[in-house]
Structure formats: C-alpha cells, structure tokens
mmCIF file of C-alpha atoms (C1' of nucleotides) in Angstrom:
data_model
loop_
_atom_site.group_PDB
_atom_site.id
_atom_site.type_symbol
_atom_site.label_atom_id
_atom_site.label_comp_id
_atom_site.label_asym_id
_atom_site.label_seq_id
_atom_site.Cartn_x
_atom_site.Cartn_y
_atom_site.Cartn_z
ATOM 1 C CA MET A 1 -8.116 -17.698 -4.408
ATOM 2 C CA SER A 2 -11.834 -17.993 -4.136
ATOM 3 C CA LEU A 3 -12.357 -20.529 -6.872
ATOM 4 C CA ARG A 4 -11.682 -23.314 -4.423
ATOM 5 C CA HIS A 5 -14.357 -21.913 -2.113
ATOM 6 C CA ALA A 6 -16.817 -21.499 -4.944
ATOM 7 C CA LEU A 7 -16.347 -25.183 -5.728
ATOM 8 C CA LEU A 8 -16.761 -26.198 -2.105
ATOM 9 C CA GLY A 9 -19.908 -24.094 -1.949
ATOM 10 C CA LEU A 10 -21.444 -25.718 -4.989
ATOM 11 C CA LEU A 11 -20.700 -29.178 -3.634
ATOM 12 C CA VAL A 12 -22.607 -28.455 -0.429
ATOM 13 C CA GLU A 13 -25.892 -29.190 -2.150
ATOM 14 C CA HIS A 14 -25.019 -32.404 -3.902
ATOM 15 C CA PRO A 15 -22.066 -34.273 -5.412
ATOM 16 C CA ALA A 16 -21.075 -33.255 -8.912
ATOM 17 C CA SER A 17 -18.442 -33.840 -11.572
ATOM 18 C CA GLY A 18 -16.072 -31.260 -13.001
ATOM 19 C CA TYR A 19 -18.210 -31.158 -16.078
ATOM 20 C CA ASP A 20 -21.352 -30.503 -14.042
ATOM 21 C CA LEU A 21 -19.633 -27.745 -12.108
ATOM 22 C CA LEU A 22 -18.332 -26.158 -15.261
ATOM 23 C CA LYS A 23 -21.857 -25.739 -16.525
ATOM 24 C CA THR A 24 -22.817 -24.000 -13.314
ATOM 25 C CA PHE A 25 -19.890 -21.630 -13.719
ATOM 26 C CA ASP A 26 -20.918 -20.913 -17.274
ATOM 27 C CA THR A 27 -24.501 -20.167 -16.343
ATOM 28 C CA SER A 28 -25.512 -19.139 -12.846
ATOM 29 C CA LEU A 29 -22.075 -18.072 -11.626
ATOM 30 C CA ALA A 30 -20.951 -16.581 -14.948
ATOM 31 C CA ASN A 31 -21.592 -13.020 -13.823
ATOM 32 C CA VAL A 32 -20.185 -13.470 -10.353
ATOM 33 C CA TRP A 33 -17.168 -15.671 -10.655
ATOM 34 C CA PRO A 34 -16.206 -16.787 -14.162
ATOM 35 C CA ALA A 35 -13.906 -19.792 -14.370
ATOM 36 C CA THR A 36 -12.373 -21.727 -17.212
ATOM 37 C CA GLN A 37 -12.442 -25.464 -17.716
ATOM 38 C CA SER A 38 -8.697 -25.787 -17.226
ATOM 39 C CA GLN A 39 -8.668 -23.976 -13.990
ATOM 40 C CA LEU A 40 -11.584 -25.909 -12.665
ATOM 41 C CA TYR A 41 -10.172 -29.389 -13.241
ATOM 42 C CA GLY A 42 -6.872 -28.342 -11.770
ATOM 43 C CA GLU A 43 -8.491 -26.948 -8.682
ATOM 44 C CA LEU A 44 -10.648 -30.052 -8.197
ATOM 45 C CA ALA A 45 -7.517 -32.195 -8.243
ATOM 46 C CA LYS A 46 -5.884 -29.975 -5.635
ATOM 47 C CA LEU A 47 -8.965 -30.023 -3.450
ATOM 48 C CA ALA A 48 -9.061 -33.818 -3.608
ATOM 49 C CA ASP A 49 -5.358 -33.983 -2.726
ATOM 50 C CA SER A 50 -5.905 -31.906 0.347
ATOM 51 C CA GLY A 51 -8.914 -33.943 1.426
ATOM 52 C CA LEU A 52 -11.537 -31.215 1.231
ATOM 53 C CA ILE A 53 -13.439 -33.257 -1.346
ATOM 54 C CA VAL A 54 -13.355 -36.935 -2.366
ATOM 55 C CA VAL A 55 -14.163 -38.876 -5.497
ATOM 56 C CA SER A 56 -17.343 -40.590 -4.405
ATOM 57 C CA GLU A 57 -18.301 -42.277 -7.638
ATOM 58 C CA GLN A 58 -16.837 -43.040 -11.021
ATOM 59 C CA GLY A 59 -19.054 -42.992 -14.092
ATOM 60 C CA PRO A 60 -18.704 -43.597 -17.814
ATOM 61 C CA ARG A 61 -16.071 -41.717 -19.836
ATOM 62 C CA GLY A 62 -13.860 -41.332 -16.808
ATOM 63 C CA ARG A 63 -16.455 -39.220 -15.050
ATOM 64 C CA LYS A 64 -15.548 -38.531 -11.433
ATOM 65 C CA GLU A 65 -18.193 -37.380 -9.047
ATOM 66 C CA TYR A 66 -16.861 -35.349 -6.148
ATOM 67 C CA THR A 67 -18.400 -35.103 -2.698
ATOM 68 C CA LEU A 68 -17.666 -32.499 -0.046
ATOM 69 C CA THR A 69 -15.991 -33.820 3.103
ATOM 70 C CA ASP A 70 -16.385 -32.538 6.663
ATOM 71 C CA PRO A 71 -13.054 -30.700 6.537
ATOM 72 C CA GLY A 72 -14.215 -29.221 3.248
ATOM 73 C CA LEU A 73 -17.384 -27.858 4.800
ATOM 74 C CA ALA A 74 -15.374 -26.538 7.739
ATOM 75 C CA GLU A 75 -13.038 -24.744 5.344
ATOM 76 C CA LEU A 76 -15.996 -23.185 3.534
ATOM 77 C CA ARG A 77 -17.411 -21.908 6.832
ATOM 78 C CA ARG A 78 -14.018 -20.583 7.871
ATOM 79 C CA TRP A 79 -13.710 -18.683 4.611
ATOM 80 C CA LEU A 80 -17.166 -17.179 5.032
ATOM 81 C CA THR A 81 -16.766 -16.089 8.620
ATOM 82 C CA GLU A 82 -13.085 -15.395 9.085
ATOM 83 C CA THR A 83 -11.801 -13.877 5.885
ATOM 84 C CA GLU A 84 -12.523 -10.496 4.360
ATOM 85 C CA PRO A 85 -13.735 -10.120 0.781
ATOM 86 C CA GLN A 86 -10.933 -8.707 -1.321
ATOM 87 C CA ARG A 87 -11.118 -5.363 -3.063
ATOM 88 C CA THR A 88 -12.320 -5.566 -6.612
ATOM 89 C CA ARG A 89 -10.835 -3.947 -9.686
ATOM 90 C CA SER A 90 -13.098 -2.003 -11.991
ATOM 91 C CA ASP A 91 -12.043 -1.905 -15.585
ATOM 92 C CA VAL A 92 -15.062 0.209 -16.516
ATOM 93 C CA LEU A 93 -14.171 2.842 -13.970
ATOM 94 C CA LEU A 94 -10.485 2.891 -14.782
ATOM 95 C CA ARG A 95 -11.394 3.848 -18.313
ATOM 96 C CA VAL A 96 -13.566 6.706 -17.123
ATOM 97 C CA PHE A 97 -10.550 8.321 -15.505
ATOM 98 C CA PHE A 98 -8.906 8.608 -18.874
ATOM 99 C CA LEU A 99 -11.821 9.550 -21.113
ATOM 100 C CA GLY A 100 -10.337 13.044 -21.274
ATOM 101 C CA VAL A 101 -7.803 11.864 -23.859
ATOM 102 C CA LEU A 102 -10.621 11.113 -26.292
ATOM 103 C CA THR A 103 -12.845 13.531 -28.163
ATOM 104 C CA PRO A 104 -16.102 14.385 -26.359
ATOM 105 C CA GLN A 105 -17.949 12.370 -28.988
ATOM 106 C CA GLN A 106 -15.852 9.294 -28.305
ATOM 107 C CA ALA A 107 -16.359 9.719 -24.575
ATOM 108 C CA LEU A 108 -20.118 9.925 -25.124
ATOM 109 C CA ASP A 109 -19.966 6.769 -27.209
ATOM 110 C CA TYR A 110 -18.234 4.975 -24.399
ATOM 111 C CA LEU A 111 -20.775 6.090 -21.819
ATOM 112 C CA ASP A 112 -23.661 5.215 -24.143
ATOM 113 C CA GLY A 113 -22.166 1.790 -24.613
ATOM 114 C CA GLN A 114 -21.987 1.305 -20.875
ATOM 115 C CA ALA A 115 -25.566 2.449 -20.442
ATOM 116 C CA ALA A 116 -26.734 0.049 -23.108
ATOM 117 C CA GLN A 117 -24.810 -2.833 -21.650
ATOM 118 C CA ALA A 118 -26.178 -2.177 -18.173
ATOM 119 C CA ALA A 119 -29.688 -1.938 -19.576
ATOM 120 C CA GLY A 120 -29.195 -5.253 -21.346
ATOM 121 C CA LEU A 121 -27.951 -6.977 -18.234
ATOM 122 C CA ARG A 122 -30.771 -5.480 -16.249
ATOM 123 C CA ALA A 123 -33.366 -6.880 -18.638
ATOM 124 C CA GLU A 124 -31.679 -10.257 -18.626
ATOM 125 C CA LEU A 125 -31.641 -10.436 -14.858
ATOM 126 C CA LYS A 126 -35.234 -9.326 -14.655
ATOM 127 C CA LYS A 127 -36.209 -12.136 -16.987
ATOM 128 C CA LEU A 128 -34.255 -14.581 -14.862
ATOM 129 C CA ASP A 129 -35.913 -13.282 -11.725
ATOM 130 C CA ASP A 130 -39.366 -13.692 -13.226
ATOM 131 C CA ALA A 131 -38.583 -17.154 -14.550
ATOM 132 C CA ILE A 132 -37.415 -18.626 -11.275
ATOM 133 C CA ASP A 133 -39.939 -20.077 -8.875
ATOM 134 C CA TRP A 134 -38.617 -18.766 -5.587
ATOM 135 C CA ASP A 135 -39.482 -20.884 -2.584
ATOM 136 C CA ASP A 136 -38.357 -20.741 1.024
ATOM 137 C CA ALA A 137 -35.259 -22.905 0.828
ATOM 138 C CA ASP A 138 -31.981 -21.398 1.998
ATOM 139 C CA LEU A 139 -30.605 -21.525 -1.470
ATOM 140 C CA SER A 140 -33.587 -19.688 -2.768
ATOM 141 C CA VAL A 141 -33.314 -16.994 -0.133
ATOM 142 C CA TYR A 142 -29.638 -16.314 -0.764
ATOM 143 C CA GLY A 143 -29.855 -16.820 -4.491
ATOM 144 C CA ARG A 144 -32.616 -14.248 -4.493
ATOM 145 C CA ILE A 145 -30.504 -11.818 -2.480
ATOM 146 C CA ALA A 146 -27.597 -12.242 -4.868
ATOM 147 C CA LEU A 147 -29.813 -11.690 -7.883
ATOM 148 C CA GLU A 148 -31.268 -8.578 -6.290
ATOM 149 C CA TYR A 149 -27.725 -7.263 -5.936
ATOM 150 C CA GLY A 150 -27.131 -7.836 -9.609
ATOM 151 C CA GLN A 151 -30.295 -6.015 -10.543
ATOM 152 C CA ARG A 152 -29.588 -3.062 -8.303
ATOM 153 C CA LEU A 153 -26.046 -2.864 -9.641
ATOM 154 C CA ALA A 154 -27.185 -2.918 -13.252
ATOM 155 C CA ALA A 155 -29.806 -0.249 -12.566
ATOM 156 C CA MET A 156 -27.251 1.918 -10.807
ATOM 157 C CA GLN A 157 -24.794 1.571 -13.655
ATOM 158 C CA GLN A 158 -27.366 2.462 -16.238
ATOM 159 C CA GLU A 159 -28.554 5.540 -14.364
ATOM 160 C CA TRP A 160 -24.997 6.613 -13.676
ATOM 161 C CA ALA A 161 -23.959 6.299 -17.322
ATOM 162 C CA GLU A 162 -26.992 8.280 -18.420
ATOM 163 C CA TRP A 163 -26.209 10.986 -15.900
ATOM 164 C CA ALA A 164 -22.524 10.947 -16.784
ATOM 165 C CA ARG A 165 -23.189 11.735 -20.445
ATOM 166 C CA THR A 166 -24.866 14.991 -19.391
ATOM 167 C CA GLN A 167 -21.635 15.994 -17.676
ATOM 168 C CA VAL A 168 -19.451 15.709 -20.750
ATOM 169 C CA LYS A 169 -18.815 19.110 -22.237
ATOM 170 C CA PRO A 170 -18.705 19.545 -26.006
ATOM 171 C CA ARG A 171 -15.304 20.803 -27.145
ATOM 172 C CA MET B 1 -3.717 -6.432 -18.579
ATOM 173 C CA SER B 2 -4.964 -2.971 -17.775
ATOM 174 C CA LEU B 3 -2.149 -1.949 -15.505
ATOM 175 C CA ARG B 4 -0.119 -0.864 -18.515
ATOM 176 C CA HIS B 5 -3.001 1.320 -19.647
ATOM 177 C CA ALA B 6 -3.476 2.785 -16.223
ATOM 178 C CA LEU B 7 0.167 3.806 -16.272
ATOM 179 C CA LEU B 8 -0.120 5.305 -19.730
ATOM 180 C CA GLY B 9 -3.192 7.197 -18.593
ATOM 181 C CA LEU B 10 -1.469 8.672 -15.585
ATOM 182 C CA LEU B 11 1.483 9.776 -17.689
ATOM 183 C CA VAL B 12 -0.768 11.760 -20.015
ATOM 184 C CA GLU B 13 -0.846 14.651 -17.580
ATOM 185 C CA HIS B 14 2.804 14.916 -16.771
ATOM 186 C CA PRO B 15 5.968 12.845 -16.543
ATOM 187 C CA ALA B 16 6.435 10.860 -13.349
ATOM 188 C CA SER B 17 8.684 8.302 -11.718
ATOM 189 C CA GLY B 18 7.685 4.818 -10.596
ATOM 190 C CA TYR B 19 7.684 6.068 -7.073
ATOM 191 C CA ASP B 20 5.332 8.937 -7.950
ATOM 192 C CA LEU B 21 2.993 6.610 -9.779
ATOM 193 C CA LEU B 22 2.976 4.166 -6.905
ATOM 194 C CA LYS B 23 1.645 6.845 -4.622
ATOM 195 C CA THR B 24 -1.170 7.540 -7.055
ATOM 196 C CA PHE B 25 -2.048 3.861 -7.086
ATOM 197 C CA ASP B 26 -2.066 3.773 -3.330
ATOM 198 C CA THR B 27 -4.301 6.806 -3.031
ATOM 199 C CA SER B 28 -6.575 7.915 -5.836
ATOM 200 C CA LEU B 29 -6.588 4.662 -7.799
ATOM 201 C CA ALA B 30 -6.556 2.409 -4.741
ATOM 202 C CA ASN B 31 -10.270 1.667 -4.977
ATOM 203 C CA VAL B 32 -10.321 1.262 -8.723
ATOM 204 C CA TRP B 33 -7.153 -0.527 -9.701
ATOM 205 C CA PRO B 34 -4.820 -1.523 -6.873
ATOM 206 C CA ALA B 35 -1.240 -2.307 -7.886
ATOM 207 C CA THR B 36 1.839 -3.347 -6.012
ATOM 208 C CA GLN B 37 5.255 -1.786 -6.180
ATOM 209 C CA SER B 38 6.780 -4.872 -7.773
ATOM 210 C CA GLN B 39 4.281 -5.051 -10.502
ATOM 211 C CA LEU B 40 4.533 -1.393 -11.270
ATOM 212 C CA TYR B 41 8.287 -1.243 -11.745
ATOM 213 C CA GLY B 42 8.180 -4.343 -13.891
ATOM 214 C CA GLU B 43 5.475 -2.906 -16.080
ATOM 215 C CA LEU B 44 7.287 0.419 -16.484
ATOM 216 C CA ALA B 45 10.370 -1.427 -17.711
ATOM 217 C CA LYS B 46 8.281 -3.336 -20.248
ATOM 218 C CA LEU B 47 6.551 -0.164 -21.426
ATOM 219 C CA ALA B 48 9.901 1.526 -21.914
ATOM 220 C CA ASP B 49 11.189 -1.506 -23.834
ATOM 221 C CA SER B 50 8.278 -1.336 -26.212
ATOM 222 C CA GLY B 51 8.666 2.402 -26.702
ATOM 223 C CA LEU B 52 5.329 3.496 -25.269
ATOM 224 C CA ILE B 53 7.150 5.564 -22.678
ATOM 225 C CA VAL B 54 10.707 6.887 -22.381
ATOM 226 C CA VAL B 55 13.021 7.841 -19.553
ATOM 227 C CA SER B 56 13.039 11.597 -19.962
ATOM 228 C CA GLU B 57 15.064 12.564 -16.939
ATOM 229 C CA GLN B 58 17.239 10.963 -14.313
ATOM 230 C CA GLY B 59 17.224 12.325 -10.784
ATOM 231 C CA PRO B 60 18.954 11.592 -7.488
ATOM 232 C CA ARG B 61 18.837 8.054 -6.028
ATOM 233 C CA GLY B 62 18.494 6.532 -9.444
ATOM 234 C CA ARG B 63 15.163 8.215 -9.967
ATOM 235 C CA LYS B 64 13.865 7.813 -13.503
ATOM 236 C CA GLU B 65 11.189 10.084 -14.790
ATOM 237 C CA TYR B 66 9.084 8.583 -17.534
ATOM 238 C CA THR B 67 7.316 10.482 -20.288
ATOM 239 C CA LEU B 68 4.533 9.207 -22.538
ATOM 240 C CA THR B 69 5.437 8.907 -26.229
ATOM 241 C CA ASP B 70 3.146 9.365 -29.215
ATOM 242 C CA PRO B 71 2.802 5.604 -29.739
ATOM 243 C CA GLY B 72 1.980 5.379 -26.028
ATOM 244 C CA LEU B 73 -0.846 7.863 -26.353
ATOM 245 C CA ALA B 74 -2.092 6.075 -29.448
ATOM 246 C CA GLU B 75 -2.128 2.782 -27.557
ATOM 247 C CA LEU B 76 -4.078 4.383 -24.726
ATOM 248 C CA ARG B 77 -6.681 5.691 -27.181
ATOM 249 C CA ARG B 78 -6.873 2.317 -28.897
ATOM 250 C CA TRP B 79 -7.516 0.615 -25.572
ATOM 251 C CA LEU B 80 -10.256 3.085 -24.713
ATOM 252 C CA THR B 81 -12.093 2.945 -28.006
ATOM 253 C CA GLU B 82 -11.465 -0.532 -29.359
ATOM 254 C CA THR B 83 -11.425 -2.919 -26.441
ATOM 255 C CA GLU B 84 -14.261 -4.017 -24.186
ATOM 256 C CA PRO B 85 -14.035 -3.766 -20.404
ATOM 257 C CA GLN B 86 -13.655 -7.249 -18.956
ATOM 258 C CA ARG B 87 -16.193 -8.830 -16.671
ATOM 259 C CA THR B 88 -15.457 -8.358 -13.003
ATOM 260 C CA ARG B 89 -15.476 -10.937 -10.249
ATOM 261 C CA SER B 90 -17.379 -10.190 -7.084
ATOM 262 C CA ASP B 91 -16.028 -11.822 -3.989
ATOM 263 C CA VAL B 92 -18.739 -10.211 -1.866
ATOM 264 C CA LEU B 93 -21.470 -11.663 -4.016
ATOM 265 C CA LEU B 94 -19.918 -15.094 -4.279
ATOM 266 C CA ARG B 95 -20.100 -15.350 -0.524
ATOM 267 C CA VAL B 96 -23.764 -14.433 -0.506
ATOM 268 C CA PHE B 97 -24.538 -17.506 -2.572
ATOM 269 C CA PHE B 98 -23.227 -19.691 0.171
ATOM 270 C CA LEU B 99 -24.488 -17.924 3.293
ATOM 271 C CA GLY B 100 -26.973 -20.770 3.678
ATOM 272 C CA VAL B 101 -24.248 -22.951 5.151
ATOM 273 C CA LEU B 102 -23.929 -20.596 8.114
ATOM 274 C CA THR B 103 -26.361 -20.003 10.952
ATOM 275 C CA PRO B 104 -28.834 -17.153 10.317
ATOM 276 C CA GLN B 105 -26.996 -15.129 12.938
ATOM 277 C CA GLN B 106 -23.694 -15.539 11.150
ATOM 278 C CA ALA B 107 -25.312 -14.600 7.861
ATOM 279 C CA LEU B 108 -26.725 -11.457 9.471
ATOM 280 C CA ASP B 109 -23.288 -10.626 10.821
ATOM 281 C CA TYR B 110 -21.862 -10.878 7.355
ATOM 282 C CA LEU B 111 -24.515 -8.620 5.845
ATOM 283 C CA ASP B 112 -24.144 -6.126 8.672
ATOM 284 C CA GLY B 113 -20.432 -6.071 8.065
ATOM 285 C CA GLN B 114 -21.001 -5.335 4.416
ATOM 286 C CA ALA B 115 -23.459 -2.563 5.236
ATOM 287 C CA ALA B 116 -20.986 -1.002 7.627
ATOM 288 C CA GLN B 117 -18.152 -1.214 5.177
ATOM 289 C CA ALA B 118 -20.224 0.359 2.422
ATOM 290 C CA ALA B 119 -21.317 3.118 4.782
ATOM 291 C CA GLY B 120 -17.710 3.759 5.707
ATOM 292 C CA LEU B 121 -16.607 3.970 2.101
ATOM 293 C CA ARG B 122 -19.534 6.194 1.311
ATOM 294 C CA ALA B 123 -18.564 8.642 4.033
ATOM 295 C CA GLU B 124 -14.965 8.588 2.924
ATOM 296 C CA LEU B 125 -15.859 9.332 -0.677
ATOM 297 C CA LYS B 126 -18.214 12.081 0.376
ATOM 298 C CA LYS B 127 -15.409 13.707 2.323
ATOM 299 C CA LEU B 128 -13.137 13.405 -0.665
ATOM 300 C CA ASP B 129 -15.788 14.906 -2.918
ATOM 301 C CA ASP B 130 -16.249 17.868 -0.591
ATOM 302 C CA ALA B 131 -12.531 18.393 -0.204
ATOM 303 C CA ILE B 132 -11.725 18.594 -3.890
ATOM 304 C CA ASP B 133 -12.045 21.890 -5.679
ATOM 305 C CA TRP B 134 -13.678 20.791 -8.914
ATOM 306 C CA ASP B 135 -13.003 23.013 -11.877
ATOM 307 C CA ASP B 136 -13.738 22.631 -15.561
ATOM 308 C CA ALA B 137 -10.636 20.766 -16.668
ATOM 309 C CA ASP B 138 -11.121 17.435 -18.410
ATOM 310 C CA LEU B 139 -9.481 15.626 -15.583
ATOM 311 C CA SER B 140 -11.837 17.235 -13.176
ATOM 312 C CA VAL B 141 -14.870 16.330 -15.225
ATOM 313 C CA TYR B 142 -13.968 12.673 -15.568
ATOM 314 C CA GLY B 143 -12.523 12.382 -12.093
ATOM 315 C CA ARG B 144 -15.801 13.743 -10.837
ATOM 316 C CA ILE B 145 -17.767 11.212 -12.875
ATOM 317 C CA ALA B 146 -15.651 8.371 -11.544
ATOM 318 C CA LEU B 147 -16.080 9.545 -7.974
ATOM 319 C CA GLU B 148 -19.816 9.782 -8.493
ATOM 320 C CA TYR B 149 -19.800 6.155 -9.589
ATOM 321 C CA GLY B 150 -18.018 5.206 -6.401
ATOM 322 C CA GLN B 151 -20.512 7.056 -4.294
ATOM 323 C CA ARG B 152 -23.508 5.572 -6.051
ATOM 324 C CA LEU B 153 -22.011 2.119 -5.770
ATOM 325 C CA ALA B 154 -21.336 2.478 -2.055
ATOM 326 C CA ALA B 155 -24.859 3.789 -1.470
ATOM 327 C CA MET B 156 -26.343 0.919 -3.457
ATOM 328 C CA GLN B 157 -24.323 -1.625 -1.530
ATOM 329 C CA GLN B 158 -25.320 -0.194 1.798
ATOM 330 C CA GLU B 159 -29.010 -0.124 0.949
ATOM 331 C CA TRP B 160 -28.848 -3.603 -0.512
ATOM 332 C CA ALA B 161 -27.153 -5.052 2.552
ATOM 333 C CA GLU B 162 -29.705 -3.421 4.832
ATOM 334 C CA TRP B 163 -32.528 -4.804 2.737
ATOM 335 C CA ALA B 164 -30.895 -8.219 2.513
ATOM 336 C CA ARG B 165 -30.783 -8.636 6.271
ATOM 337 C CA THR B 166 -34.568 -8.349 6.375
ATOM 338 C CA GLN B 167 -34.781 -11.320 4.029
ATOM 339 C CA VAL B 168 -32.843 -13.711 6.251
ATOM 340 C CA LYS B 169 -35.198 -16.005 8.096
ATOM 341 C CA PRO B 170 -34.453 -17.003 11.683
ATOM 342 C CA ARG B 171 -33.999 -20.759 12.006
ATOM 343 C "C1'" DT C 1 -21.595 -45.069 -38.700
ATOM 344 C "C1'" DT C 2 -21.184 -40.642 -37.839
ATOM 345 C "C1'" DC C 3 -21.759 -36.718 -35.198
ATOM 346 C "C1'" DC C 4 -22.698 -34.386 -30.910
ATOM 347 C "C1'" DG C 5 -22.156 -33.999 -26.256
ATOM 348 C "C1'" DC C 6 -19.790 -35.762 -22.260
ATOM 349 C "C1'" DA C 7 -15.580 -35.792 -19.915
ATOM 350 C "C1'" DT C 8 -10.897 -35.048 -18.482
ATOM 351 C "C1'" DG C 9 -6.443 -33.583 -18.717
ATOM 352 C "C1'" DT C 10 -1.627 -30.852 -19.871
ATOM 353 C "C1'" DA C 11 1.415 -26.970 -21.357
ATOM 354 C "C1'" DA C 12 2.667 -22.287 -22.151
ATOM 355 C "C1'" DT C 13 2.216 -17.753 -20.942
ATOM 356 C "C1'" DG C 14 1.069 -13.713 -18.450
ATOM 357 C "C1'" DG C 15 -0.614 -11.075 -14.472
ATOM 358 C "C1'" DG C 16 -0.582 -10.376 -9.472
ATOM 359 C "C1'" DT C 17 1.107 -10.837 -4.570
ATOM 360 C "C1'" DT C 18 4.555 -11.354 -1.093
ATOM 361 C "C1'" DA C 19 8.980 -11.187 0.376
ATOM 362 C "C1'" DC C 20 13.576 -10.126 -0.088
ATOM 363 C "C1'" DA C 21 17.322 -6.911 -1.063
ATOM 364 C "C1'" DT C 22 19.753 -2.676 -1.454
ATOM 365 C "C1'" DG C 23 21.093 1.887 -1.168
ATOM 366 C "C1'" DA C 24 21.009 7.278 -1.570
ATOM 367 C "C1'" DT C 25 19.251 11.771 0.308
ATOM 368 C "C1'" DT C 26 17.463 14.846 3.345
ATOM 369 C "C1'" DA C 27 15.511 16.757 7.553
ATOM 370 C "C1'" DG C 28 16.007 17.227 12.265
ATOM 371 C "C1'" DC D 1 24.362 11.086 13.277
ATOM 372 C "C1'" DT D 2 20.272 8.888 12.728
ATOM 373 C "C1'" DA D 3 15.792 7.969 11.165
ATOM 374 C "C1'" DA D 4 12.406 8.627 7.705
ATOM 375 C "C1'" DT D 5 11.619 8.914 3.091
ATOM 376 C "C1'" DC D 6 12.874 8.356 -1.567
ATOM 377 C "C1'" DA D 7 13.843 5.004 -4.958
ATOM 378 C "C1'" DT D 8 14.502 0.846 -7.620
ATOM 379 C "C1'" DG D 9 14.923 -3.805 -8.489
ATOM 380 C "C1'" DT D 10 14.624 -9.362 -8.252
ATOM 381 C "C1'" DA D 11 12.719 -14.044 -7.142
ATOM 382 C "C1'" DA D 12 9.298 -17.325 -5.889
ATOM 383 C "C1'" DC D 13 4.849 -18.624 -6.040
ATOM 384 C "C1'" DC D 14 -0.008 -18.719 -7.240
ATOM 385 C "C1'" DC D 15 -3.938 -17.742 -10.112
ATOM 386 C "C1'" DA D 16 -6.046 -17.210 -14.669
ATOM 387 C "C1'" DT D 17 -6.358 -17.611 -19.722
ATOM 388 C "C1'" DT D 18 -5.651 -19.824 -24.068
ATOM 389 C "C1'" DA D 19 -4.626 -23.533 -26.714
ATOM 390 C "C1'" DC D 20 -3.777 -28.109 -27.416
ATOM 391 C "C1'" DA D 21 -4.902 -33.009 -26.912
ATOM 392 C "C1'" DT D 22 -7.539 -37.101 -26.311
ATOM 393 C "C1'" DG D 23 -11.213 -40.297 -26.178
ATOM 394 C "C1'" DC D 24 -15.825 -42.606 -24.793
ATOM 395 C "C1'" DG D 25 -20.982 -43.126 -25.195
ATOM 396 C "C1'" DG D 26 -25.326 -42.502 -26.983
ATOM 397 C "C1'" DA D 27 -28.650 -41.032 -30.393
ATOM 398 C "C1'" DA D 28 -30.147 -40.666 -35.060
#
DNA sequence: TTCCGCATGTAATGGGTTACATGATTAG
DNA sequence: CTAATCATGTAACCCATTACATGCGGAA
C-alpha cells in the first residue's frame, strides 16, 4: 500500500490536483510505481478523509487542488524511516525458471527479447539523464540517484540476457 | 496473474500436492514470486476446475497430488511465448525519490540499510550457488541462469547503494 | 460550434494478505 | 501420549485493473 505514500511524497513539493498527479505517474513515476486513474482518485479521497491531505483550492471543471498536511508529512516520514520495503515479484525471472519447456530456439528468442528491451530502456534513460539539467536541490540529488539505479538495472539486465543466451544448449 | 503459471511450471517436473508446492514457494521461489498458502490452494482448485491440472492421487490426511495435463502444458507454453512480462513496481526506488524529506543522516541510514541487505542477499545466493551440484539438465541450466540474475542484481544494488551514499550532501 | 484536453467519479472483477478453522499422521 | 508436521480449506479485507460514465472550458 505504497500508492498513498507516493501521493504524499509528490505533494511535498507543491499542491496538485488528481489530474496533475496522474500525469506524474504516467511519466516520471511510470517505471517505478505505475498507477491508474481510478486508483488515484480513490486514494486521494481516502487520504483527504483521514486528514493527511486537504482540498486547498477548487478550480474550474470541479478541479480540486490538494495540499499536504502536517500529519501527512509525518506519515510520509514514518513510512520512510520505520517500514521495510516489501519484496518484489519478478515476472521476467519467473519465466526464466520455466524456459526448459520451450525449444532452445524459443528460449533464445525470449532472452533476445529481454536484452533488446533492456537496451531500449537503457537508451531511453540515458536520453532522459542527458536532457535534465541537474542542480543541487534535494529533489535533483535523489531524482538523480533513482535514475542512476534505473540505468544500472537496465545495463545489468542487458548484460545478463546476453550472457544467458550463451548458456542455452542447442537440442 | 502469474501464480497459475508458476504452479503449472512447477508441475512440469513431477506431480505434487499443494503442501509440496507451498514449500517450493517458501524456499526456491521465495525471492522471485512469493505466494501464500491461501492463495495457492485457491488457485489449485481453479486450475483443476479448468482442466489444466488433475488430481492424480489421493494420499493420507486428504492429500491431493496434482498432475499437469496436456492443456496445462500448452497454456504454460502460450504464456511463455505469447505474453509480455508485466512492469514491476519498486518499493525501494519509490522511497529514494522522497529521501529529501528526511535529514541527510536518515537518508544515509536508509541507503546503508539497502547496501547491507543487498550484501546479505548476495552472500546467501553465493552460498546457494556453491551448494548446488549443477548438471546439464534443462532445469539446471535455467535455474542457474535465474540464480545468476539474482546474484547480479544483488551486486548491482549493493554497489549502487554504496555509490548513492556518496551523493548525499550534508545539510 | 466543434473538438480536444481537463477533470472527476463509480462499478465490477480479480489477485493478494491475514486470520481463522480444522483435523489426521507420525515420531519420539 | 503428546507435540510437531502434514494437509487442506474459508472469510474478510485491501489493492489494482478495466471499463463505464459524465461534463466543463478553451481554442480554433
């Protein structure tokens, strides 16, 4: 249940509407924590009910701008310092376990696909990295660290997939 | 909805009961695709209903041994070749985005914790790798590839966390 | 005036976690 | 006989996805 904390985190910087937040989820957070529109509006309502955020301004078309409250910030800090990140599932890896039921050629295709996808992501992240003007702000520092993680992960995945294909034995 | 495919995959090798499969999920698949007992029994019942597996033997204490059927194997192959792995969420990374709301010391603590955890996992996987007698069987080949992924991932995470801590600026 | 983007919401369904509930077998 | 292990199942709740539904405001 980290969506609520993702929302709190995004509201630290400045107030925003559900629509604004959705765009952030579809762009910068897309690779880290995807969220759907439905889920997001529902969660915002719950957060407002529990007082962690408030509607600070109403705009045209029923737009509601939410602002983080003190209890909301406290909850975000509590989550960061007192809870452990949960274990992640890896769909990619699960499939690897069972590649033996395919022909070697099909297994190679799968690994090649993974290599290509990782290479694509890697290039995309590199472009993003180059495009951003990193300054010294906190957000910049931690955004940079997160992006570096993504790049290292993509590189690792690509190299692993390329190595893995050499391990597959022709039948 | 990959749990069903994980179950099909495990049943490729040999028939097994829910209880047997649960142990596999708690040990070898624990880091790839965790599953709870509840979920597992429910899914086995559904798989049997749809004919992808059958109860091939009944043992003491109501034990039911399930065997993969031909349609089950076909479904497993279809999943492997025709569906794309889904994007993963990263709780660890999500937190990094928001480390700016903590004190630099708290942020360092978080990164150190991540480094330590990755190092621990790395050691554990190394031990596992050394302990297993890898032969030429398919399962061995792909199990080995999966384990290699785990080790590379853990190494990457450790190195990243150690690098990241050097990027945090004291206030 | 017409279309695009802004903006929010609900309902149905499925997957996942926790907790509850029960009981048979076997090893010591 | 007693405790550990084997073994299965149900119920409640929450989170996530998909689809449906609606309507205003601004720009061309």
